[in-house]
PDB file of C-alpha atoms in Angstrom:
ATOM      1  CA  UNK A   1     101.451  86.989 108.326  1.00 74.00           C
ATOM      2  CA  UNK A   2     102.630  89.674 108.264  1.00 79.00           C
ATOM      3  CA  UNK A   3     105.864  91.145 109.646  1.00 85.00           C
ATOM      4  CA  UNK A   4     105.169  93.867 112.195  1.00 82.00           C
ATOM      5  CA  UNK A   5     107.367  96.746 111.046  1.00 80.00           C
ATOM      6  CA  UNK A   6     107.366  98.628 114.364  1.00 78.00           C
ATOM      7  CA  UNK A   7     108.505  95.695 116.516  1.00 82.00           C
ATOM      8  CA  UNK A   8     110.954  94.350 113.910  1.00 86.00           C
ATOM      9  CA  UNK A   9     112.710  97.710 113.553  1.00 85.00           C
ATOM     10  CA  UNK A  10     112.667  98.128 117.334  1.00 85.00           C
ATOM     11  CA  UNK A  11     114.736  94.936 117.638  1.00 87.00           C
ATOM     12  CA  UNK A  12     117.219  96.309 115.095  1.00 86.00           C
ATOM     13  CA  UNK A  13     117.386  99.554 117.061  1.00 85.00           C
ATOM     14  CA  UNK A  14     118.586  97.599 120.113  1.00 86.00           C
ATOM     15  CA  UNK A  15     121.783  96.784 118.184  1.00 86.00           C
ATOM     16  CA  UNK A  16     122.497 100.454 117.587  1.00 83.00           C
ATOM     17  CA  UNK A  17     125.086 101.538 115.050  1.00 82.00           C
ATOM     18  CA  UNK A  18     126.307  97.988 114.493  1.00 83.00           C
ATOM     19  CA  UNK A  19     123.493  97.437 111.991  1.00 87.00           C
ATOM     20  CA  UNK A  20     124.447  98.450 108.421  1.00 88.00           C
ATOM     21  CA  UNK A  21     121.881 100.669 106.626  1.00 89.00           C
ATOM     22  CA  UNK A  22     121.275  97.942 104.012  1.00 90.00           C
ATOM     23  CA  UNK A  23     119.843  95.647 106.709  1.00 90.00           C
ATOM     24  CA  UNK A  24     117.430  98.311 107.924  1.00 89.00           C
ATOM     25  CA  UNK A  25     116.302  99.030 104.353  1.00 90.00           C
ATOM     26  CA  UNK A  26     115.828  95.326 103.613  1.00 91.00           C
ATOM     27  CA  UNK A  27     113.733  94.687 106.726  1.00 90.00           C
ATOM     28  CA  UNK A  28     111.646  97.830 106.178  1.00 87.00           C
ATOM     29  CA  UNK A  29     110.936  96.937 102.543  1.00 88.00           C
ATOM     30  CA  UNK A  30     110.153  93.350 103.527  1.00 88.00           C
ATOM     31  CA  UNK A  31     107.681  94.453 106.196  1.00 86.00           C
ATOM     32  CA  UNK A  32     105.908  96.883 103.853  1.00 82.00           C
ATOM     33  CA  UNK A  33     105.516  94.314 101.071  1.00 85.00           C
ATOM     34  CA  UNK A  34     104.525  91.694 103.638  1.00 85.00           C
ATOM     35  CA  UNK A  35     101.788  94.001 104.928  1.00 80.00           C
ATOM     36  CA  UNK A  36     100.500  94.577 101.400  1.00 80.00           C
ATOM     37  CA  UNK A  37     100.410  90.811 100.885  1.00 83.00           C
ATOM     38  CA  UNK A  38      98.446  90.408 104.100  1.00 81.00           C
ATOM     39  CA  UNK A  39      95.970  93.086 103.048  1.00 78.00           C
ATOM     40  CA  UNK A  40      95.473  91.413  99.666  1.00 80.00           C
ATOM     41  CA  UNK A  41      94.802  88.107 101.426  1.00 82.00           C
ATOM     42  CA  UNK A  42      92.231  89.863 103.625  1.00 80.00           C
ATOM     43  CA  UNK A  43      90.559  91.433 100.594  1.00 76.00           C
ATOM     44  CA  UNK A  44      90.399  88.136  98.687  1.00 79.00           C
ATOM     45  CA  UNK A  45      89.416  85.689 101.414  1.00 81.00           C
ATOM     46  CA  UNK A  46      87.784  87.681 104.201  1.00 79.00           C
ATOM     47  CA  UNK A  47      85.343  89.808 102.240  1.00 72.00           C
ATOM     48  CA  UNK A  48      81.616  89.184 102.088  1.00 69.00           C
ATOM     49  CA  UNK A  49      79.367  89.160  99.052  1.00 71.00           C
ATOM     50  CA  UNK A  50      80.443  91.886  96.647  1.00 75.00           C
ATOM     51  CA  UNK A  51      78.183  94.846  95.852  1.00 82.00           C
ATOM     52  CA  UNK A  52      79.352  95.950  92.437  1.00 84.00           C
ATOM     53  CA  UNK A  53      77.805  99.435  92.372  1.00 91.00           C
ATOM     54  CA  UNK A  54      79.646 100.731  95.503  1.00 89.00           C
ATOM     55  CA  UNK A  55      82.803  99.061  94.215  1.00 87.00           C
ATOM     56  CA  UNK A  56      82.489 100.837  90.849  1.00 92.00           C
ATOM     57  CA  UNK A  57      81.896 104.162  92.637  1.00 94.00           C
ATOM     58  CA  UNK A  58      85.022 103.655  94.743  1.00 93.00           C
ATOM     59  CA  UNK A  59      87.052 102.816  91.619  1.00 93.00           C
ATOM     60  CA  UNK A  60      85.745 105.991  89.966  1.00 95.00           C
ATOM     61  CA  UNK A  61      86.849 108.054  92.980  1.00 95.00           C
ATOM     62  CA  UNK A  62      90.256 106.369  92.886  1.00 94.00           C
ATOM     63  CA  UNK A  63      90.696 107.274  89.221  1.00 95.00           C
ATOM     64  CA  UNK A  64      89.675 110.852  90.015  1.00 96.00           C
ATOM     65  CA  UNK A  65      92.232 111.020  92.849  1.00 94.00           C
ATOM     66  CA  UNK A  66      94.930 109.588  90.602  1.00 93.00           C
ATOM     67  CA  UNK A  67      94.178 112.070  87.807  1.00 94.00           C
ATOM     68  CA  UNK A  68      94.031 115.021  90.218  1.00 93.00           C
ATOM     69  CA  UNK A  69      97.404 114.087  91.670  1.00 90.00           C
ATOM     70  CA  UNK A  70      98.987 113.899  88.233  1.00 89.00           C
ATOM     71  CA  UNK A  71      97.506 117.297  87.356  1.00 89.00           C
ATOM     72  CA  UNK A  72      99.203 118.935  90.333  1.00 85.00           C
ATOM     73  CA  UNK A  73      96.756 118.617  93.239  1.00 88.00           C
ATOM     74  CA  UNK A  74      98.712 118.727  96.506  1.00 86.00           C
ATOM     75  CA  UNK A  75      96.013 119.423  99.119  1.00 88.00           C
ATOM     76  CA  UNK A  76      96.124 116.949 102.004  1.00 88.00           C
ATOM     77  CA  UNK A  77      92.473 117.639 102.794  1.00 91.00           C
ATOM     78  CA  UNK A  78      91.488 116.707  99.235  1.00 94.00           C
ATOM     79  CA  UNK A  79      93.155 113.298  99.532  1.00 94.00           C
ATOM     80  CA  UNK A  80      91.883 112.737 103.095  1.00 94.00           C
ATOM     81  CA  UNK A  81      88.283 113.301 101.988  1.00 95.00           C
ATOM     82  CA  UNK A  82      88.756 111.223  98.825  1.00 94.00           C
ATOM     83  CA  UNK A  83      90.408 108.428 100.802  1.00 93.00           C
ATOM     84  CA  UNK A  84      87.548 108.377 103.295  1.00 94.00           C
ATOM     85  CA  UNK A  85      85.007 108.087 100.469  1.00 95.00           C
ATOM     86  CA  UNK A  86      86.956 105.221  98.894  1.00 93.00           C
ATOM     87  CA  UNK A  87      87.101 103.466 102.272  1.00 91.00           C
ATOM     88  CA  UNK A  88      83.355 103.997 102.818  1.00 93.00           C
ATOM     89  CA  UNK A  89      82.317 102.591  99.435  1.00 92.00           C
ATOM     90  CA  UNK A  90      84.692  99.636  99.800  1.00 87.00           C
ATOM     91  CA  UNK A  91      83.020  98.915 103.124  1.00 85.00           C
ATOM     92  CA  UNK A  92      79.589  99.141 101.486  1.00 86.00           C
ATOM     93  CA  UNK A  93      80.682  96.867  98.628  1.00 84.00           C
ATOM     94  CA  UNK A  94      81.576  93.984 100.930  1.00 78.00           C
ATOM     95  CA  UNK A  95      85.264  94.020  99.964  1.00 75.00           C
ATOM     96  CA  UNK A  96      87.343  94.392 103.110  1.00 71.00           C
ATOM     97  CA  UNK A  97      88.233  98.113 103.342  1.00 77.00           C
ATOM     98  CA  UNK A  98      91.869  97.564 104.372  1.00 74.00           C
ATOM     99  CA  UNK A  99      92.718  97.312 100.667  1.00 78.00           C
ATOM    100  CA  UNK A 100      91.297 100.824 100.179  1.00 84.00           C
ATOM    101  CA  UNK A 101      94.197 102.389 102.077  1.00 83.00           C
ATOM    102  CA  UNK A 102      96.779 100.743  99.819  1.00 80.00           C
ATOM    103  CA  UNK A 103      94.953 101.810  96.643  1.00 86.00           C
ATOM    104  CA  UNK A 104      94.543 105.400  97.848  1.00 90.00           C
ATOM    105  CA  UNK A 105      98.265 105.555  98.658  1.00 88.00           C
ATOM    106  CA  UNK A 106      99.055 104.650  95.035  1.00 88.00           C
ATOM    107  CA  UNK A 107      96.888 107.583  93.893  1.00 91.00           C
ATOM    108  CA  UNK A 108      98.643 110.199  96.066  1.00 92.00           C
ATOM    109  CA  UNK A 109     101.633 111.913  94.375  1.00 90.00           C
ATOM    110  CA  UNK A 110     104.985 110.794  95.761  1.00 87.00           C
ATOM    111  CA  UNK A 111     106.936 113.608  94.047  1.00 86.00           C
ATOM    112  CA  UNK A 112     107.046 117.165  95.395  1.00 84.00           C
ATOM    113  CA  UNK A 113     106.292 120.171  93.231  1.00 79.00           C
ATOM    114  CA  UNK A 114     109.749 121.609  93.907  1.00 79.00           C
ATOM    115  CA  UNK A 115     112.935 119.558  94.042  1.00 82.00           C
ATOM    116  CA  UNK A 116     115.092 120.325  97.056  1.00 79.00           C
ATOM    117  CA  UNK A 117     117.869 122.134  95.164  1.00 80.00           C
ATOM    118  CA  UNK A 118     115.313 124.210  93.234  1.00 78.00           C
ATOM    119  CA  UNK A 119     113.491 125.015  96.475  1.00 76.00           C
ATOM    120  CA  UNK A 120     116.679 126.131  98.217  1.00 80.00           C
ATOM    121  CA  UNK A 121     117.606 128.395  95.322  1.00 78.00           C
ATOM    122  CA  UNK A 122     114.185 130.073  95.265  1.00 75.00           C
ATOM    123  CA  UNK A 123     114.073 130.462  99.042  1.00 75.00           C
ATOM    124  CA  UNK A 124     117.519 132.036  98.973  1.00 77.00           C
ATOM    125  CA  UNK A 125     116.304 134.561  96.383  1.00 72.00           C
ATOM    126  CA  UNK A 126     113.321 135.489  98.541  1.00 70.00           C
ATOM    127  CA  UNK A 127     115.507 135.607 101.638  1.00 70.00           C
ATOM    128  CA  UNK A 128     117.565 138.368 100.068  1.00 69.00           C
ATOM    129  CA  UNK A 129     114.417 140.486  99.816  1.00 64.00           C
ATOM    130  CA  UNK A 130     113.449 140.136 103.476  1.00 67.00           C
ATOM    131  CA  UNK A 131     115.734 142.747 105.100  1.00 66.00           C
ATOM    132  CA  UNK A 132     113.865 145.995 104.972  1.00 61.00           C
ATOM    133  CA  UNK A 133     114.562 149.163 106.906  1.00 58.00           C
ATOM    134  CA  UNK A 134     110.872 150.039 106.717  1.00 59.00           C
ATOM    135  CA  UNK A 135     109.991 147.303 109.268  1.00 62.00           C
ATOM    136  CA  UNK A 136     108.485 148.894 112.354  1.00 65.00           C
ATOM    137  CA  UNK A 137     109.021 147.481 115.863  1.00 64.00           C
ATOM    138  CA  UNK A 138     107.186 148.438 119.019  1.00 68.00           C
ATOM    139  CA  UNK A 139     107.056 146.877 122.461  1.00 69.00           C
ATOM    140  CA  UNK A 140     103.855 145.001 121.571  1.00 73.00           C
ATOM    141  CA  UNK A 141     104.123 144.318 117.833  1.00 74.00           C
ATOM    142  CA  UNK A 142     106.212 144.094 114.703  1.00 71.00           C
ATOM    143  CA  UNK A 143     104.819 145.519 111.468  1.00 75.00           C
ATOM    144  CA  UNK A 144     106.274 143.946 108.315  1.00 72.00           C
ATOM    145  CA  UNK A 145     106.193 145.606 104.947  1.00 72.00           C
ATOM    146  CA  UNK A 146     103.850 144.371 102.255  1.00 75.00           C
ATOM    147  CA  UNK A 147     106.824 142.993 100.334  1.00 73.00           C
ATOM    148  CA  UNK A 148     108.075 141.048 103.356  1.00 74.00           C
ATOM    149  CA  UNK A 149     104.636 139.540 104.021  1.00 76.00           C
ATOM    150  CA  UNK A 150     104.296 138.511 100.376  1.00 77.00           C
ATOM    151  CA  UNK A 151     107.784 136.954 100.351  1.00 74.00           C
ATOM    152  CA  UNK A 152     107.179 135.030 103.578  1.00 76.00           C
ATOM    153  CA  UNK A 153     103.814 133.697 102.382  1.00 80.00           C
ATOM    154  CA  UNK A 154     105.363 132.594  99.095  1.00 77.00           C
ATOM    155  CA  UNK A 155     108.153 130.830 100.989  1.00 78.00           C
ATOM    156  CA  UNK A 156     105.541 129.128 103.184  1.00 78.00           C
ATOM    157  CA  UNK A 157     103.658 127.777 100.152  1.00 79.00           C
ATOM    158  CA  UNK A 158     106.913 126.645  98.533  1.00 79.00           C
ATOM    159  CA  UNK A 159     107.980 124.866 101.732  1.00 79.00           C
ATOM    160  CA  UNK A 160     104.745 122.878 101.767  1.00 77.00           C
ATOM    161  CA  UNK A 161     105.257 121.931  98.114  1.00 79.00           C
ATOM    162  CA  UNK A 162     108.864 120.854  98.682  1.00 82.00           C
ATOM    163  CA  UNK A 163     107.460 117.769 100.455  1.00 84.00           C
ATOM    164  CA  UNK A 164     105.446 115.285  98.426  1.00 87.00           C
ATOM    165  CA  UNK A 165     101.771 114.965  99.429  1.00 88.00           C
ATOM    166  CA  UNK A 166     102.298 111.261 100.201  1.00 89.00           C
ATOM    167  CA  UNK A 167     105.211 111.897 102.570  1.00 87.00           C
ATOM    168  CA  UNK A 168     103.486 114.912 104.067  1.00 87.00           C
ATOM    169  CA  UNK A 169     100.394 112.872 104.944  1.00 89.00           C
ATOM    170  CA  UNK A 170     102.531 110.015 106.239  1.00 87.00           C
ATOM    171  CA  UNK A 171     104.356 112.414 108.559  1.00 86.00           C
ATOM    172  CA  UNK A 172     101.030 113.825 109.822  1.00 88.00           C
ATOM    173  CA  UNK A 173      99.527 110.384 110.456  1.00 87.00           C
ATOM    174  CA  UNK A 174     102.651 108.761 111.891  1.00 82.00           C
ATOM    175  CA  UNK A 175     102.275 109.947 115.524  1.00 84.00           C
ATOM    176  CA  UNK A 176      98.534 109.175 115.530  1.00 86.00           C
ATOM    177  CA  UNK A 177      99.156 105.640 114.274  1.00 81.00           C
ATOM    178  CA  UNK A 178     102.162 104.896 116.517  1.00 75.00           C
ATOM    179  CA  UNK A 179     100.972 106.492 119.744  1.00 79.00           C
ATOM    180  CA  UNK A 180      97.207 106.048 119.573  1.00 83.00           C
ATOM    181  CA  UNK A 181      95.839 103.644 116.950  1.00 81.00           C
ATOM    182  CA  UNK A 182      98.355 100.782 117.358  1.00 73.00           C
ATOM    183  CA  UNK A 183      98.389 100.884 121.195  1.00 75.00           C
ATOM    184  CA  UNK A 184      94.581 101.002 121.194  1.00 77.00           C
ATOM    185  CA  UNK A 185      94.457  98.044 118.803  1.00 71.00           C
ATOM    186  CA  UNK A 186      96.930  96.116 120.948  1.00 69.00           C
ATOM    187  CA  UNK A 187      95.018  96.919 124.132  1.00 69.00           C
ATOM    188  CA  UNK A 188      91.710  95.737 122.671  1.00 68.00           C
ATOM    189  CA  UNK A 189      92.982  92.623 120.901  1.00 63.00           C
ATOM    190  CA  UNK A 190      95.975  91.385 122.852  1.00 63.00           C
ATOM    191  CA  UNK A 191      94.170  89.735 125.759  1.00 66.00           C
ATOM    192  CA  UNK A 192      94.981  86.031 126.195  1.00 63.00           C
ATOM    193  CA  UNK A 193      93.381  83.815 128.829  1.00 63.00           C
ATOM    194  CA  UNK A 194      95.003  80.589 129.983  1.00 62.00           C
ATOM    195  CA  UNK A 195      92.091  79.099 131.900  1.00 60.00           C
ATOM    196  CA  UNK A 196      90.808  76.885 129.076  1.00 65.00           C
ATOM    197  CA  UNK A 197      94.199  76.071 127.517  1.00 64.00           C
ATOM    198  CA  UNK A 198      95.011  72.347 127.611  1.00 67.00           C
ATOM    199  CA  UNK A 199      98.155  70.574 126.345  1.00 70.00           C
ATOM    200  CA  UNK A 200      96.163  68.971 123.523  1.00 65.00           C
ATOM    201  CA  UNK A 201      95.065  72.353 122.168  1.00 65.00           C
ATOM    202  CA  UNK A 202      98.644  73.665 122.043  1.00 71.00           C
ATOM    203  CA  UNK A 203      99.549  71.311 119.186  1.00 74.00           C
ATOM    204  CA  UNK A 204      96.748  72.566 116.946  1.00 83.00           C
ATOM    205  CA  UNK A 205      96.258  76.269 116.130  1.00 87.00           C
ATOM    206  CA  UNK A 206      98.978  77.685 118.459  1.00 88.00           C
ATOM    207  CA  UNK A 207     101.642  75.312 117.144  1.00 91.00           C
ATOM    208  CA  UNK A 208     100.629  75.927 113.548  1.00 92.00           C
ATOM    209  CA  UNK A 209     100.876  79.711 113.896  1.00 91.00           C
ATOM    210  CA  UNK A 210     104.096  79.456 115.899  1.00 93.00           C
ATOM    211  CA  UNK A 211     105.683  77.245 113.242  1.00 94.00           C
ATOM    212  CA  UNK A 212     104.449  79.522 110.464  1.00 93.00           C
ATOM    213  CA  UNK A 213     106.015  82.610 112.060  1.00 93.00           C
ATOM    214  CA  UNK A 214     109.222  81.169 113.507  1.00 94.00           C
ATOM    215  CA  UNK A 215     110.076  78.460 110.956  1.00 94.00           C
ATOM    216  CA  UNK A 216     108.009  79.255 107.882  1.00 94.00           C
ATOM    217  CA  UNK A 217     108.889  82.951 107.658  1.00 93.00           C
ATOM    218  CA  UNK A 218     112.578  82.277 108.332  1.00 94.00           C
ATOM    219  CA  UNK A 219     112.893  79.536 105.710  1.00 95.00           C
ATOM    220  CA  UNK A 220     110.755  81.356 103.164  1.00 93.00           C
ATOM    221  CA  UNK A 221     112.436  84.771 103.370  1.00 93.00           C
ATOM    222  CA  UNK A 222     115.970  83.373 103.533  1.00 95.00           C
ATOM    223  CA  UNK A 223     115.623  80.747 100.805  1.00 95.00           C
ATOM    224  CA  UNK A 224     113.879  82.949  98.221  1.00 93.00           C
ATOM    225  CA  UNK A 225     116.261  85.863  98.804  1.00 92.00           C
ATOM    226  CA  UNK A 226     119.358  83.657  98.746  1.00 91.00           C
ATOM    227  CA  UNK A 227     118.184  81.832  95.610  1.00 92.00           C
ATOM    228  CA  UNK A 228     117.555  85.072  93.723  1.00 92.00           C
ATOM    229  CA  UNK A 229     121.126  86.167  94.484  1.00 90.00           C
ATOM    230  CA  UNK A 230     122.440  82.833  93.170  1.00 90.00           C
ATOM    231  CA  UNK A 231     120.700  83.396  89.838  1.00 89.00           C
ATOM    232  CA  UNK A 232     122.597  86.712  89.483  1.00 83.00           C
ATOM    233  CA  UNK A 233     119.288  88.547  89.099  1.00 86.00           C
ATOM    234  CA  UNK A 234     120.233  90.499  92.237  1.00 86.00           C
ATOM    235  CA  UNK A 235     123.243  90.846  94.509  1.00 88.00           C
ATOM    236  CA  UNK A 236     123.767  91.389  98.213  1.00 88.00           C
ATOM    237  CA  UNK A 237     124.110  95.116  98.974  1.00 87.00           C
ATOM    238  CA  UNK A 238     127.067  96.372 101.073  1.00 86.00           C
ATOM    239  CA  UNK A 239     126.712  95.116 104.624  1.00 85.00           C
ATOM    240  CA  UNK A 240     124.550  92.101 103.756  1.00 89.00           C
ATOM    241  CA  UNK A 241     125.712  88.477 103.786  1.00 89.00           C
ATOM    242  CA  UNK A 242     124.013  85.074 104.253  1.00 90.00           C
ATOM    243  CA  UNK A 243     124.460  85.134 108.047  1.00 90.00           C
ATOM    244  CA  UNK A 244     122.860  88.552 108.386  1.00 91.00           C
ATOM    245  CA  UNK A 245     120.123  87.560 105.953  1.00 92.00           C
ATOM    246  CA  UNK A 246     119.207  84.477 108.005  1.00 94.00           C
ATOM    247  CA  UNK A 247     118.894  86.559 111.202  1.00 92.00           C
ATOM    248  CA  UNK A 248     116.808  89.200 109.396  1.00 92.00           C
ATOM    249  CA  UNK A 249     114.591  86.474 107.959  1.00 93.00           C
ATOM    250  CA  UNK A 250     113.957  85.289 111.493  1.00 94.00           C
ATOM    251  CA  UNK A 251     113.024  88.835 112.553  1.00 93.00           C
ATOM    252  CA  UNK A 252     110.483  88.665 109.736  1.00 91.00           C
ATOM    253  CA  UNK A 253     108.617  86.197 111.942  1.00 91.00           C
ATOM    254  CA  UNK A 254     107.608  89.015 114.299  1.00 90.00           C
ATOM    255  CA  UNK A 255     103.926  89.217 113.461  1.00 84.00           C
ATOM    256  CA  UNK A 256     101.587  91.175 115.676  1.00 81.00           C
ATOM    257  CA  UNK A 257      99.055  93.698 114.386  1.00 78.00           C
ATOM    258  CA  UNK A 258      98.161  92.143 111.030  1.00 81.00           C
ATOM    259  CA  UNK A 259      98.453  88.624 112.476  1.00 85.00           C
ATOM    260  CA  UNK A 260      95.983  89.468 115.235  1.00 84.00           C
ATOM    261  CA  UNK A 261      93.745  91.216 112.715  1.00 82.00           C
ATOM    262  CA  UNK A 262      93.582  88.112 110.499  1.00 86.00           C
ATOM    263  CA  UNK A 263      93.017  85.923 113.563  1.00 87.00           C
ATOM    264  CA  UNK A 264      90.046  88.092 114.529  1.00 85.00           C
ATOM    265  CA  UNK A 265      88.625  87.874 111.009  1.00 84.00           C
ATOM    266  CA  UNK A 266      89.096  84.097 111.024  1.00 86.00           C
ATOM    267  CA  UNK A 267      87.630  83.153 114.383  1.00 86.00           C
ATOM    268  CA  UNK A 268      85.848  85.996 116.174  1.00 79.00           C
ATOM    269  CA  UNK A 269      82.609  85.568 114.214  1.00 80.00           C
ATOM    270  CA  UNK A 270      82.283  81.821 114.748  1.00 85.00           C
ATOM    271  CA  UNK A 271      79.473  80.862 117.128  1.00 85.00           C
ATOM    272  CA  UNK A 272      80.352  79.235 120.460  1.00 82.00           C
ATOM    273  CA  UNK A 273      83.825  77.942 119.579  1.00 84.00           C
ATOM    274  CA  UNK A 274      85.085  81.201 118.045  1.00 85.00           C
ATOM    275  CA  UNK A 275      86.400  82.906 121.224  1.00 83.00           C
ATOM    276  CA  UNK A 276      88.354  79.782 122.256  1.00 83.00           C
ATOM    277  CA  UNK A 277      89.946  79.431 118.804  1.00 87.00           C
ATOM    278  CA  UNK A 278      90.790  83.140 118.733  1.00 87.00           C
ATOM    279  CA  UNK A 279      92.457  82.843 122.143  1.00 84.00           C
ATOM    280  CA  UNK A 280      94.562  79.932 120.857  1.00 87.00           C
ATOM    281  CA  UNK A 281      95.496  81.923 117.747  1.00 88.00           C
ATOM    282  CA  UNK A 282      96.629  84.880 119.869  1.00 87.00           C
ATOM    283  CA  UNK A 283      98.785  82.542 121.946  1.00 88.00           C
ATOM    284  CA  UNK A 284     100.453  81.263 118.775  1.00 89.00           C
ATOM    285  CA  UNK A 285     101.017  84.810 117.481  1.00 90.00           C
ATOM    286  CA  UNK A 286     102.606  85.964 120.736  1.00 88.00           C
ATOM    287  CA  UNK A 287     104.800  82.874 121.098  1.00 89.00           C
ATOM    288  CA  UNK A 288     105.951  82.934 117.468  1.00 92.00           C
ATOM    289  CA  UNK A 289     106.668  86.668 117.549  1.00 91.00           C
ATOM    290  CA  UNK A 290     108.500  86.544 120.875  1.00 91.00           C
ATOM    291  CA  UNK A 291     110.721  83.610 119.923  1.00 94.00           C
ATOM    292  CA  UNK A 292     111.390  85.002 116.428  1.00 94.00           C
ATOM    293  CA  UNK A 293     112.394  88.385 117.847  1.00 92.00           C
ATOM    294  CA  UNK A 294     114.537  86.989 120.656  1.00 94.00           C
ATOM    295  CA  UNK A 295     116.415  84.367 118.630  1.00 95.00           C
ATOM    296  CA  UNK A 296     116.750  86.689 115.629  1.00 93.00           C
ATOM    297  CA  UNK A 297     118.228  89.410 117.841  1.00 93.00           C
ATOM    298  CA  UNK A 298     120.915  87.156 119.307  1.00 93.00           C
ATOM    299  CA  UNK A 299     121.747  85.597 115.934  1.00 92.00           C
ATOM    300  CA  UNK A 300     122.151  89.023 114.322  1.00 91.00           C
ATOM    301  CA  UNK A 301     124.155  90.321 117.277  1.00 91.00           C
ATOM    302  CA  UNK A 302     126.499  87.345 116.970  1.00 90.00           C
ATOM    303  CA  UNK A 303     126.782  87.713 113.193  1.00 87.00           C
ATOM    304  CA  UNK A 304     127.602  91.419 113.422  1.00 87.00           C
ATOM    305  CA  UNK A 305     130.121  90.905 116.261  1.00 82.00           C
ATOM    306  CA  UNK A 306     132.031  87.841 115.028  1.00 68.00           C
ATOM    307  CA  UNK A 307     131.411  88.067 111.288  1.00 60.00           C
ATOM    308  CA  UNK A 308     131.192  91.787 110.420  1.00 57.00           C
ATOM    309  CA  UNK A 309     129.647  92.444 107.023  1.00 51.00           C
ATOM    310  CA  UNK A 310     131.935  93.741 104.320  1.00 49.00           C
TER     311      UNK A 310
END
């Protein structure tokens, strides 16, 4: 575990406009929930002895963040500082701090102060006040009237509040995560050596991880989703059918960042044998992800070409 959202969506992107929106939404939602499941597993099984005082302090900060968000706090800096403190005290408590990010996200408001239609109406009203014959222009400067400055500043504040704090922070962090943090993580953790790999070792950890990603994820995602549709508790959305679902389930076997993270937590700290086991685990992650992505791509391409979704 878990599905790597960046690589999985990249495979879908290779198919272009052939992919119905419902498939993209399904895979995105699956990857997000899968990541949360992986983080919960890390918190439960890869944490050390628990220090209850730091944990209680972090929970108190979380409640404060939650209450502040519900009372109208929208400052990104406020939630960045609060999130850092929660992460720090989780780290001090012995509970793996990856869970702190998920909990902080739940505390950040996901609704903007102004709805889009309300925002557009108010901005339009202010826009009507902007033309002013008193504006002075020179070769080196433009001098606005006091009324124009006030209107523009109000529009600026309203624009910031037309985006929810959660989405605003996500947009700010997105390029840092995609273009710096994830490549750095991959660079540091992706190294695999083949010098000590023997045929006998390939049928242990590498085969287990490969089977879990390629077979286990495919069977699990497809069967549970298909069964829930058979009970009438849910229905396939437009564009989805069993063939597409099976190919998407296989793309769910693309595990990279979280898989490598869990492998590091499992083996890196073991004396003597740890590095060899970690190397085998990485081999299984790469093989399972590569085969899942390649086979899933061709299956979905075939399904969309010969059996277009209704």
